[in-house]
DNA sequence: TGATATGTTATCTT
DNA sequence: CAAGATAACATATC
């Protein structure tokens, strides 16, 4: 599901495909996705693409930004002069201009389609300056310091995995990378955060960086609905450390089978031998 | 066929 | 009161 590496992958492609394009029209195909102030941005030019945790900001030259959260099944797909031959993944259910296409941004050199099967994601227009004021939690690959991380863990009595996924505390970690980071750091997902010792905190801090970078390297995980703007899938789902490995032997100890249970109503995978 | 997948948040509980 | 826990959202898939 779209977490930091997936959304960053979308961002990198959008930079390539739509930066510099002009928005000539916006079509709303699903009334649920009606966008306030959409007339304000017709004929504006896309100047920049940014990512804040799992949110994307498409910045325009008229002081507005299009803010998008794809949640679990949202997809942004570009077709136009910069990408003509488009062999869409089967995960683009219904294709573009299908029943799950809710918004179409018509560009001077193509179009950007927003698809979302479950309609949990959102698209809105905000003033760019309001975005900067917004308080986003520290980013693991940017400004999350070990000091902040240590302090955060020592003050929480929640399960460590639930805490890692709390977007108000750390930006961008979701279920897949939380599972993998905890396995890599050899920490039980159900451990109470403030019971995690300093050496374990350091190992976890490092593991978070390792798994997120792996996710980026493979272009994100397409276990479910994730596709990139070119309509292709990522590869991280074939390189997960423990996520989705139920019943398989742990690749570290090679003795214990990976088990799955629910923690905070999210699928949680772990090796009971390696993770203490 | 009904259980399953998960990001966020409103609301309930401790 | 604050922190934590939980249900709800919508739908394709097997």
PDB file of C-alpha atoms (C1' of nucleotides) in Angstrom:
ATOM      1  CA  UNK A   1       0.000   0.000   0.000  1.00  0.00           C
ATOM      2  CA  UNK A   2       1.221   3.473  -0.664  1.00  0.00           C
ATOM      3  CA  UNK A   3       3.643   4.394   2.092  1.00  0.00           C
ATOM      4  CA  UNK A   4       6.670   6.690   1.920  1.00  0.00           C
ATOM      5  CA  UNK A   5       8.581   4.790  -0.828  1.00  0.00           C
ATOM      6  CA  UNK A   6       5.477   4.320  -2.966  1.00  0.00           C
ATOM      7  CA  UNK A   7       4.391   7.963  -2.770  1.00  0.00           C
ATOM      8  CA  UNK A   8       7.979   9.109  -3.374  1.00  0.00           C
ATOM      9  CA  UNK A   9       8.048   6.913  -6.467  1.00  0.00           C
ATOM     10  CA  UNK A  10       4.855   8.578  -7.717  1.00  0.00           C
ATOM     11  CA  UNK A  11       6.437  11.962  -7.015  1.00  0.00           C
ATOM     12  CA  UNK A  12       9.567  11.193  -9.018  1.00  0.00           C
ATOM     13  CA  UNK A  13       7.516  10.133 -12.033  1.00  0.00           C
ATOM     14  CA  UNK A  14       5.175  13.106 -11.834  1.00  0.00           C
ATOM     15  CA  UNK A  15       8.236  15.351 -11.890  1.00  0.00           C
ATOM     16  CA  UNK A  16       9.259  13.679 -15.095  1.00  0.00           C
ATOM     17  CA  UNK A  17       5.851  13.707 -16.763  1.00  0.00           C
ATOM     18  CA  UNK A  18       3.814  16.716 -15.652  1.00  0.00           C
ATOM     19  CA  UNK A  19       6.234  19.319 -14.304  1.00  0.00           C
ATOM     20  CA  UNK A  20       5.958  22.326 -16.619  1.00  0.00           C
ATOM     21  CA  UNK A  21       2.604  21.257 -18.043  1.00  0.00           C
ATOM     22  CA  UNK A  22      -0.375  23.569 -18.072  1.00  0.00           C
ATOM     23  CA  UNK A  23      -3.726  22.497 -16.634  1.00  0.00           C
ATOM     24  CA  UNK A  24      -6.331  23.285 -19.284  1.00  0.00           C
ATOM     25  CA  UNK A  25      -9.355  21.602 -17.698  1.00  0.00           C
ATOM     26  CA  UNK A  26     -10.448  19.485 -14.754  1.00  0.00           C
ATOM     27  CA  UNK A  27     -13.158  16.875 -15.231  1.00  0.00           C
ATOM     28  CA  UNK A  28     -14.974  15.531 -12.184  1.00  0.00           C
ATOM     29  CA  UNK A  29     -16.467  12.149 -13.055  1.00  0.00           C
ATOM     30  CA  UNK A  30     -17.617  11.286  -9.526  1.00  0.00           C
ATOM     31  CA  UNK A  31     -19.521  13.916  -7.511  1.00  0.00           C
ATOM     32  CA  UNK A  32     -17.819  12.664  -4.372  1.00  0.00           C
ATOM     33  CA  UNK A  33     -14.599  14.080  -5.825  1.00  0.00           C
ATOM     34  CA  UNK A  34     -15.936  17.549  -6.521  1.00  0.00           C
ATOM     35  CA  UNK A  35     -13.014  19.926  -5.948  1.00  0.00           C
ATOM     36  CA  UNK A  36     -13.590  23.290  -4.316  1.00  0.00           C
ATOM     37  CA  UNK A  37     -12.080  26.234  -6.207  1.00  0.00           C
ATOM     38  CA  UNK A  38     -11.134  24.156  -9.211  1.00  0.00           C
ATOM     39  CA  UNK A  39     -11.790  27.088 -11.556  1.00  0.00           C
ATOM     40  CA  UNK A  40      -8.965  28.935  -9.753  1.00  0.00           C
ATOM     41  CA  UNK A  41      -6.325  26.691 -11.241  1.00  0.00           C
ATOM     42  CA  UNK A  42      -7.457  26.343 -14.844  1.00  0.00           C
ATOM     43  CA  UNK A  43      -4.666  27.653 -17.082  1.00  0.00           C
ATOM     44  CA  UNK A  44      -2.084  27.515 -14.303  1.00  0.00           C
ATOM     45  CA  UNK A  45       1.245  25.810 -14.836  1.00  0.00           C
ATOM     46  CA  UNK A  46       2.702  22.967 -12.741  1.00  0.00           C
ATOM     47  CA  UNK A  47       5.935  24.229 -11.226  1.00  0.00           C
ATOM     48  CA  UNK A  48       6.870  21.628  -8.655  1.00  0.00           C
ATOM     49  CA  UNK A  49       5.920  18.295  -7.054  1.00  0.00           C
ATOM     50  CA  UNK A  50       6.461  17.709  -3.340  1.00  0.00           C
ATOM     51  CA  UNK A  51       5.736  14.914  -0.906  1.00  0.00           C
ATOM     52  CA  UNK A  52       4.788  15.277   2.736  1.00  0.00           C
ATOM     53  CA  UNK A  53       4.683  11.861   4.420  1.00  0.00           C
ATOM     54  CA  UNK A  54       2.131  10.017   2.259  1.00  0.00           C
ATOM     55  CA  UNK A  55       0.665  13.146   0.702  1.00  0.00           C
ATOM     56  CA  UNK A  56       1.540  14.686  -2.634  1.00  0.00           C
ATOM     57  CA  UNK A  57       1.510  18.359  -3.473  1.00  0.00           C
ATOM     58  CA  UNK A  58       1.372  19.475  -7.095  1.00  0.00           C
ATOM     59  CA  UNK A  59       2.419  23.115  -6.891  1.00  0.00           C
ATOM     60  CA  UNK A  60       1.137  25.633  -9.396  1.00  0.00           C
ATOM     61  CA  UNK A  61       2.400  29.005 -10.572  1.00  0.00           C
ATOM     62  CA  UNK A  62      -0.615  30.865  -9.151  1.00  0.00           C
ATOM     63  CA  UNK A  63       0.065  30.175  -5.454  1.00  0.00           C
ATOM     64  CA  UNK A  64      -2.236  27.196  -5.290  1.00  0.00           C
ATOM     65  CA  UNK A  65      -1.326  23.542  -4.826  1.00  0.00           C
ATOM     66  CA  UNK A  66      -3.245  20.376  -5.595  1.00  0.00           C
ATOM     67  CA  UNK A  67      -2.961  18.181  -2.511  1.00  0.00           C
ATOM     68  CA  UNK A  68      -3.547  14.468  -3.009  1.00  0.00           C
ATOM     69  CA  UNK A  69      -3.672  11.511  -0.636  1.00  0.00           C
ATOM     70  CA  UNK A  70      -4.104   8.186  -2.433  1.00  0.00           C
ATOM     71  CA  UNK A  71      -4.759   6.274   0.814  1.00  0.00           C
ATOM     72  CA  UNK A  72      -4.911   2.582  -0.126  1.00  0.00           C
ATOM     73  CA  UNK A  73      -6.198   2.294  -3.672  1.00  0.00           C
ATOM     74  CA  UNK A  74      -5.752   5.714  -5.261  1.00  0.00           C
ATOM     75  CA  UNK A  75      -3.751   5.835  -8.488  1.00  0.00           C
ATOM     76  CA  UNK A  76      -2.346   8.720 -10.526  1.00  0.00           C
ATOM     77  CA  UNK A  77      -1.765   7.853 -14.153  1.00  0.00           C
ATOM     78  CA  UNK A  78      -0.277  10.022 -16.866  1.00  0.00           C
ATOM     79  CA  UNK A  79      -0.841   9.635 -20.565  1.00  0.00           C
ATOM     80  CA  UNK A  80       0.410  12.222 -22.994  1.00  0.00           C
ATOM     81  CA  UNK A  81       3.234  13.435 -25.196  1.00  0.00           C
ATOM     82  CA  UNK A  82       5.915  12.338 -22.712  1.00  0.00           C
ATOM     83  CA  UNK A  83       4.518   8.814 -22.427  1.00  0.00           C
ATOM     84  CA  UNK A  84       2.621   7.621 -25.441  1.00  0.00           C
ATOM     85  CA  UNK A  85       3.021   3.875 -25.439  1.00  0.00           C
ATOM     86  CA  UNK A  86       1.230   2.994 -22.258  1.00  0.00           C
ATOM     87  CA  UNK A  87       0.906  -0.627 -21.304  1.00  0.00           C
ATOM     88  CA  UNK A  88      -1.190  -0.318 -18.160  1.00  0.00           C
ATOM     89  CA  UNK A  89      -0.925  -2.837 -15.339  1.00  0.00           C
ATOM     90  CA  UNK A  90      -3.973  -5.008 -14.661  1.00  0.00           C
ATOM     91  CA  UNK A  91      -4.063  -3.311 -11.284  1.00  0.00           C
ATOM     92  CA  UNK A  92      -5.479  -0.228 -12.970  1.00  0.00           C
ATOM     93  CA  UNK A  93      -8.956  -1.658 -12.533  1.00  0.00           C
ATOM     94  CA  UNK A  94     -11.349  -0.523 -15.225  1.00  0.00           C
ATOM     95  CA  UNK A  95      -8.520   1.296 -16.979  1.00  0.00           C
ATOM     96  CA  UNK A  96      -8.496   5.053 -17.380  1.00  0.00           C
ATOM     97  CA  UNK A  97     -11.818   6.756 -17.976  1.00  0.00           C
ATOM     98  CA  UNK A  98     -13.337   3.625 -16.413  1.00  0.00           C
ATOM     99  CA  UNK A  99     -15.766   3.326 -13.535  1.00  0.00           C
ATOM    100  CA  UNK A 100     -13.041   4.016 -10.974  1.00  0.00           C
ATOM    101  CA  UNK A 101     -11.677   7.156 -12.606  1.00  0.00           C
ATOM    102  CA  UNK A 102     -12.944  10.080 -10.547  1.00  0.00           C
ATOM    103  CA  UNK A 103     -10.913  13.098 -11.640  1.00  0.00           C
ATOM    104  CA  UNK A 104      -9.128  13.913 -14.890  1.00  0.00           C
ATOM    105  CA  UNK A 105      -6.663  16.783 -15.106  1.00  0.00           C
ATOM    106  CA  UNK A 106      -6.471  17.735 -18.767  1.00  0.00           C
ATOM    107  CA  UNK A 107      -3.029  19.110 -19.555  1.00  0.00           C
ATOM    108  CA  UNK A 108      -1.736  20.990 -22.571  1.00  0.00           C
ATOM    109  CA  UNK A 109       0.357  17.932 -23.411  1.00  0.00           C
ATOM    110  CA  UNK A 110      -1.707  15.048 -22.046  1.00  0.00           C
ATOM    111  CA  UNK A 111      -3.795  14.100 -19.038  1.00  0.00           C
ATOM    112  CA  UNK A 112      -3.412  12.955 -15.438  1.00  0.00           C
ATOM    113  CA  UNK A 113      -6.057  10.504 -14.230  1.00  0.00           C
ATOM    114  CA  UNK A 114      -7.031   9.892 -10.611  1.00  0.00           C
ATOM    115  CA  UNK A 115      -8.398   6.368 -10.110  1.00  0.00           C
ATOM    116  CA  UNK A 116      -9.554   4.995  -6.773  1.00  0.00           C
ATOM    117  CA  UNK A 117     -11.468   1.741  -6.364  1.00  0.00           C
ATOM    118  CA  UNK A 118     -12.348   2.232  -2.726  1.00  0.00           C
ATOM    119  CA  UNK A 119     -12.632   6.010  -2.826  1.00  0.00           C
ATOM    120  CA  UNK A 120     -10.791   6.550   0.451  1.00  0.00           C
ATOM    121  CA  UNK A 121      -8.264   8.895  -1.100  1.00  0.00           C
ATOM    122  CA  UNK A 122      -8.850  12.590  -1.648  1.00  0.00           C
ATOM    123  CA  UNK A 123      -7.906  15.441  -3.964  1.00  0.00           C
ATOM    124  CA  UNK A 124      -8.158  19.073  -2.919  1.00  0.00           C
ATOM    125  CA  UNK A 125      -6.874  22.509  -3.777  1.00  0.00           C
ATOM    126  CA  UNK A 126      -5.121  24.540  -1.126  1.00  0.00           C
ATOM    127  CA  UNK A 127      -3.142  27.748  -1.022  1.00  0.00           C
ATOM    128  CA  UNK A 128       0.540  26.804  -1.257  1.00  0.00           C
ATOM    129  CA  UNK A 129       1.489  28.982   1.687  1.00  0.00           C
ATOM    130  CA  UNK A 130      -0.927  27.121   3.968  1.00  0.00           C
ATOM    131  CA  UNK A 131       0.935  23.909   3.238  1.00  0.00           C
ATOM    132  CA  UNK A 132       4.195  25.198   4.641  1.00  0.00           C
ATOM    133  CA  UNK A 133       2.471  26.201   7.846  1.00  0.00           C
ATOM    134  CA  UNK A 134       1.051  22.724   8.157  1.00  0.00           C
ATOM    135  CA  UNK A 135       2.616  20.575  10.815  1.00  0.00           C
ATOM    136  CA  UNK A 136       3.908  17.356   9.359  1.00  0.00           C
ATOM    137  CA  UNK A 137       5.727  14.802  11.495  1.00  0.00           C
ATOM    138  CA  UNK A 138       9.469  14.240  10.886  1.00  0.00           C
ATOM    139  CA  UNK A 139      10.431  12.221   7.824  1.00  0.00           C
ATOM    140  CA  UNK A 140      12.511   9.098   8.454  1.00  0.00           C
ATOM    141  CA  UNK A 141      14.864   9.802   5.542  1.00  0.00           C
ATOM    142  CA  UNK A 142      15.138  13.527   6.216  1.00  0.00           C
ATOM    143  CA  UNK A 143      14.643  15.091   9.619  1.00  0.00           C
ATOM    144  CA  UNK A 144      13.867  12.214  11.986  1.00  0.00           C
ATOM    145  CA  UNK A 145      16.758  12.354  14.442  1.00  0.00           C
ATOM    146  CA  UNK A 146      17.820   9.506  16.702  1.00  0.00           C
ATOM    147  CA  UNK A 147      17.255  11.812  19.645  1.00  0.00           C
ATOM    148  CA  UNK A 148      13.616  12.479  18.674  1.00  0.00           C
ATOM    149  CA  UNK A 149      13.094   8.784  17.961  1.00  0.00           C
ATOM    150  CA  UNK A 150      14.511   7.697  21.325  1.00  0.00           C
ATOM    151  CA  UNK A 151      12.423  10.277  23.127  1.00  0.00           C
ATOM    152  CA  UNK A 152       9.273   9.246  21.260  1.00  0.00           C
ATOM    153  CA  UNK A 153       9.698   5.564  22.111  1.00  0.00           C
ATOM    154  CA  UNK A 154      10.543   6.118  25.754  1.00  0.00           C
ATOM    155  CA  UNK A 155       7.370   8.140  26.270  1.00  0.00           C
ATOM    156  CA  UNK A 156       4.882   5.759  24.689  1.00  0.00           C
ATOM    157  CA  UNK A 157       3.111   2.758  26.148  1.00  0.00           C
ATOM    158  CA  UNK A 158       1.640   1.653  22.854  1.00  0.00           C
ATOM    159  CA  UNK A 159       2.813  -1.356  20.891  1.00  0.00           C
ATOM    160  CA  UNK A 160       5.964  -0.380  19.041  1.00  0.00           C
ATOM    161  CA  UNK A 161       4.510  -1.290  15.634  1.00  0.00           C
ATOM    162  CA  UNK A 162       1.423   0.855  16.155  1.00  0.00           C
ATOM    163  CA  UNK A 163       3.630   3.762  17.210  1.00  0.00           C
ATOM    164  CA  UNK A 164       5.847   3.472  14.118  1.00  0.00           C
ATOM    165  CA  UNK A 165       2.764   3.855  11.934  1.00  0.00           C
ATOM    166  CA  UNK A 166       1.381   6.896  13.792  1.00  0.00           C
ATOM    167  CA  UNK A 167       1.523   9.648  11.159  1.00  0.00           C
ATOM    168  CA  UNK A 168       1.336  12.370  13.777  1.00  0.00           C
ATOM    169  CA  UNK A 169       4.639  11.130  15.239  1.00  0.00           C
ATOM    170  CA  UNK A 170       6.622   9.870  12.234  1.00  0.00           C
ATOM    171  CA  UNK A 171       5.728  10.590   8.605  1.00  0.00           C
ATOM    172  CA  UNK A 172       5.414   7.879   6.008  1.00  0.00           C
ATOM    173  CA  UNK A 173       5.720   4.442   7.617  1.00  0.00           C
ATOM    174  CA  UNK A 174       2.800   2.076   6.988  1.00  0.00           C
ATOM    175  CA  UNK A 175       2.108  -1.580   7.596  1.00  0.00           C
ATOM    176  CA  UNK A 176       4.518  -3.180   5.142  1.00  0.00           C
ATOM    177  CA  UNK A 177       7.640  -1.246   6.156  1.00  0.00           C
ATOM    178  CA  UNK A 178       6.761  -1.339   9.873  1.00  0.00           C
ATOM    179  CA  UNK A 179       6.648  -5.144   9.757  1.00  0.00           C
ATOM    180  CA  UNK A 180       9.929  -5.374   7.853  1.00  0.00           C
ATOM    181  CA  UNK A 181      11.777  -2.828   9.989  1.00  0.00           C
ATOM    182  CA  UNK A 182      10.829  -4.619  13.217  1.00  0.00           C
ATOM    183  CA  UNK A 183      11.926  -7.962  11.815  1.00  0.00           C
ATOM    184  CA  UNK A 184      15.236  -6.487  10.662  1.00  0.00           C
ATOM    185  CA  UNK A 185      15.812  -4.932  14.089  1.00  0.00           C
ATOM    186  CA  UNK A 186      14.775  -8.222  15.765  1.00  0.00           C
ATOM    187  CA  UNK A 187      12.076  -6.588  17.857  1.00  0.00           C
ATOM    188  CA  UNK A 188       8.655  -8.103  18.568  1.00  0.00           C
ATOM    189  CA  UNK A 189       5.902  -5.931  17.005  1.00  0.00           C
ATOM    190  CA  UNK A 190       3.804  -6.181  20.155  1.00  0.00           C
ATOM    191  CA  UNK A 191       6.537  -4.850  22.456  1.00  0.00           C
ATOM    192  CA  UNK A 192       5.498  -1.809  24.454  1.00  0.00           C
ATOM    193  CA  UNK A 193       7.473   1.094  22.978  1.00  0.00           C
ATOM    194  CA  UNK A 194       9.030   2.256  26.232  1.00  0.00           C
ATOM    195  CA  UNK A 195      10.399  -1.240  26.921  1.00  0.00           C
ATOM    196  CA  UNK A 196      12.619  -1.027  23.844  1.00  0.00           C
ATOM    197  CA  UNK A 197      16.207  -0.615  25.039  1.00  0.00           C
ATOM    198  CA  UNK A 198      18.670   1.926  23.676  1.00  0.00           C
ATOM    199  CA  UNK A 199      20.637  -0.551  21.558  1.00  0.00           C
ATOM    200  CA  UNK A 200      17.355  -1.835  20.151  1.00  0.00           C
ATOM    201  CA  UNK A 201      16.178   1.706  19.461  1.00  0.00           C
ATOM    202  CA  UNK A 202      19.323   2.321  17.453  1.00  0.00           C
ATOM    203  CA  UNK A 203      18.899  -0.929  15.539  1.00  0.00           C
ATOM    204  CA  UNK A 204      15.285  -0.035  14.759  1.00  0.00           C
ATOM    205  CA  UNK A 205      16.206   3.494  13.700  1.00  0.00           C
ATOM    206  CA  UNK A 206      18.723   2.026  11.293  1.00  0.00           C
ATOM    207  CA  UNK A 207      16.322  -0.690  10.105  1.00  0.00           C
ATOM    208  CA  UNK A 208      13.690   1.910   9.217  1.00  0.00           C
ATOM    209  CA  UNK A 209      16.195   3.630   6.931  1.00  0.00           C
ATOM    210  CA  UNK A 210      17.235   0.317   5.401  1.00  0.00           C
ATOM    211  CA  UNK A 211      13.733  -0.898   4.529  1.00  0.00           C
ATOM    212  CA  UNK A 212      12.500   2.467   3.240  1.00  0.00           C
ATOM    213  CA  UNK A 213      15.543   2.752   0.995  1.00  0.00           C
ATOM    214  CA  UNK A 214      14.940  -0.777  -0.264  1.00  0.00           C
ATOM    215  CA  UNK A 215      11.337   0.189  -0.993  1.00  0.00           C
ATOM    216  CA  UNK A 216      12.556   3.200  -2.974  1.00  0.00           C
ATOM    217  CA  UNK A 217      15.122   1.128  -4.842  1.00  0.00           C
ATOM    218  CA  UNK A 218      12.435  -1.299  -6.014  1.00  0.00           C
ATOM    219  CA  UNK A 219       9.941   1.445  -6.888  1.00  0.00           C
ATOM    220  CA  UNK A 220       7.494   0.586  -4.100  1.00  0.00           C
ATOM    221  CA  UNK A 221       5.363  -2.430  -3.264  1.00  0.00           C
ATOM    222  CA  UNK A 222       2.487  -3.423  -5.554  1.00  0.00           C
ATOM    223  CA  UNK A 223       1.048  -6.172  -3.386  1.00  0.00           C
ATOM    224  CA  UNK A 224      -2.368  -4.587  -3.856  1.00  0.00           C
ATOM    225  CA  UNK A 225      -3.397  -1.559  -5.898  1.00  0.00           C
ATOM    226  CA  UNK A 226      -0.182   0.446  -6.140  1.00  0.00           C
ATOM    227  CA  UNK A 227       0.913   1.530  -9.602  1.00  0.00           C
ATOM    228  CA  UNK A 228       3.096   4.412 -10.732  1.00  0.00           C
ATOM    229  CA  UNK A 229       2.021   7.225 -13.103  1.00  0.00           C
ATOM    230  CA  UNK A 230       3.363   5.265 -16.053  1.00  0.00           C
ATOM    231  CA  UNK A 231       0.849   2.527 -15.181  1.00  0.00           C
ATOM    232  CA  UNK A 232       3.509   0.043 -14.045  1.00  0.00           C
ATOM    233  CA  UNK A 233       3.966  -1.902 -10.805  1.00  0.00           C
ATOM    234  CA  UNK A 234       6.730  -1.672  -8.222  1.00  0.00           C
ATOM    235  CA  UNK A 235       8.881  -4.635  -7.208  1.00  0.00           C
ATOM    236  CA  UNK A 236       9.269  -4.399  -3.445  1.00  0.00           C
ATOM    237  CA  UNK A 237       6.491  -6.969  -2.897  1.00  0.00           C
ATOM    238  CA  UNK A 238       9.007  -9.520  -4.200  1.00  0.00           C
ATOM    239  CA  UNK A 239      11.652  -8.382  -1.724  1.00  0.00           C
ATOM    240  CA  UNK A 240       9.789  -8.030   1.578  1.00  0.00           C
ATOM    241  CA  UNK A 241      11.659  -9.366   4.588  1.00  0.00           C
ATOM    242  CA  UNK A 242       8.701 -10.682   6.573  1.00  0.00           C
ATOM    243  CA  UNK A 243       5.530  -8.957   5.314  1.00  0.00           C
ATOM    244  CA  UNK A 244       3.268 -11.524   3.697  1.00  0.00           C
ATOM    245  CA  UNK A 245       5.633 -14.401   4.558  1.00  0.00           C
ATOM    246  CA  UNK A 246       3.104 -16.392   6.611  1.00  0.00           C
ATOM    247  CA  UNK A 247       4.134 -20.052   6.780  1.00  0.00           C
ATOM    248  CA  UNK A 248       7.522 -19.480   5.141  1.00  0.00           C
ATOM    249  CA  UNK A 249      10.755 -20.144   7.005  1.00  0.00           C
ATOM    250  CA  UNK A 250      12.317 -17.035   8.525  1.00  0.00           C
ATOM    251  CA  UNK A 251      15.160 -16.008   6.231  1.00  0.00           C
ATOM    252  CA  UNK A 252      17.346 -15.136   9.220  1.00  0.00           C
ATOM    253  CA  UNK A 253      17.213 -18.231  11.467  1.00  0.00           C
ATOM    254  CA  UNK A 254      15.905 -20.598   8.762  1.00  0.00           C
ATOM    255  CA  UNK A 255      14.217 -22.639  11.491  1.00  0.00           C
ATOM    256  CA  UNK A 256      11.043 -20.849  12.522  1.00  0.00           C
ATOM    257  CA  UNK A 257       8.014 -20.339  10.317  1.00  0.00           C
ATOM    258  CA  UNK A 258       6.700 -16.785  10.051  1.00  0.00           C
ATOM    259  CA  UNK A 259       3.407 -16.319  11.861  1.00  0.00           C
ATOM    260  CA  UNK A 260       0.687 -13.763  11.377  1.00  0.00           C
ATOM    261  CA  UNK A 261      -1.664 -12.132  13.840  1.00  0.00           C
ATOM    262  CA  UNK A 262      -3.584  -8.892  14.096  1.00  0.00           C
ATOM    263  CA  UNK A 263      -2.238  -5.924  16.004  1.00  0.00           C
ATOM    264  CA  UNK A 264      -4.298  -2.740  15.960  1.00  0.00           C
ATOM    265  CA  UNK A 265      -6.438  -4.506  13.335  1.00  0.00           C
ATOM    266  CA  UNK A 266      -3.493  -4.683  10.938  1.00  0.00           C
ATOM    267  CA  UNK A 267      -1.817  -7.815   9.634  1.00  0.00           C
ATOM    268  CA  UNK A 268       1.373  -8.369  11.603  1.00  0.00           C
ATOM    269  CA  UNK A 269       4.076 -10.837  10.620  1.00  0.00           C
ATOM    270  CA  UNK A 270       6.932 -12.013  12.798  1.00  0.00           C
ATOM    271  CA  UNK A 271       9.489 -14.677  13.622  1.00  0.00           C
ATOM    272  CA  UNK A 272       9.056 -15.755  17.231  1.00  0.00           C
ATOM    273  CA  UNK A 273      12.629 -17.013  17.405  1.00  0.00           C
ATOM    274  CA  UNK A 274      14.430 -13.951  16.045  1.00  0.00           C
ATOM    275  CA  UNK A 275      12.226 -11.128  17.308  1.00  0.00           C
ATOM    276  CA  UNK A 276      12.528 -10.611  21.038  1.00  0.00           C
TER     277      UNK A 276
ATOM    278  C1'  DT B   1     -19.994 -16.507  -0.106  1.00  0.00           C
ATOM    279  C1'  DG B   2     -17.958 -14.055   3.308  1.00  0.00           C
ATOM    280  C1'  DA B   3     -13.441 -13.032   4.939  1.00  0.00           C
ATOM    281  C1'  DT B   4      -9.595 -10.150   3.642  1.00  0.00           C
ATOM    282  C1'  DA B   5      -6.574  -6.237   2.260  1.00  0.00           C
ATOM    283  C1'  DT B   6      -5.049  -1.114   4.859  1.00  0.00           C
ATOM    284  C1'  DG B   7      -4.560   4.772   5.844  1.00  0.00           C
ATOM    285  C1'  DT B   8      -6.793   7.822   8.455  1.00  0.00           C
ATOM    286  C1'  DT B   9      -9.970   9.755  11.700  1.00  0.00           C
ATOM    287  C1'  DA B  10     -14.042  10.249  14.591  1.00  0.00           C
ATOM    288  C1'  DT B  11     -15.484   8.470  18.591  1.00  0.00           C
ATOM    289  C1'  DC B  12     -15.380   5.520  22.479  1.00  0.00           C
ATOM    290  C1'  DT B  13     -12.748   3.764  26.568  1.00  0.00           C
ATOM    291  C1'  DT B  14      -9.313   3.584  30.043  1.00  0.00           C
TER     292       DT B  14
ATOM    293  C1'  DC C   1      -7.483  15.205  30.764  1.00  0.00           C
ATOM    294  C1'  DA C   2      -4.768  12.664  27.824  1.00  0.00           C
ATOM    295  C1'  DA C   3      -3.516   8.605  25.786  1.00  0.00           C
ATOM    296  C1'  DG C   4      -4.827   4.556  23.796  1.00  0.00           C
ATOM    297  C1'  DA C   5      -8.050   1.461  21.409  1.00  0.00           C
ATOM    298  C1'  DT C   6     -11.440   0.633  17.952  1.00  0.00           C
ATOM    299  C1'  DA C   7     -14.874   0.992  14.287  1.00  0.00           C
ATOM    300  C1'  DA C   8     -15.916   2.889   9.995  1.00  0.00           C
ATOM    301  C1'  DC C   9     -15.112   4.000   5.235  1.00  0.00           C
ATOM    302  C1'  DA C  10     -15.916   0.926  -0.164  1.00  0.00           C
ATOM    303  C1'  DT C  11     -15.093  -2.701  -3.124  1.00  0.00           C
ATOM    304  C1'  DA C  12     -12.417  -6.212  -5.907  1.00  0.00           C
ATOM    305  C1'  DT C  13     -10.697 -10.585  -5.066  1.00  0.00           C
ATOM    306  C1'  DC C  14     -10.501 -15.542  -4.133  1.00  0.00           C
TER     307       DC C  14
END
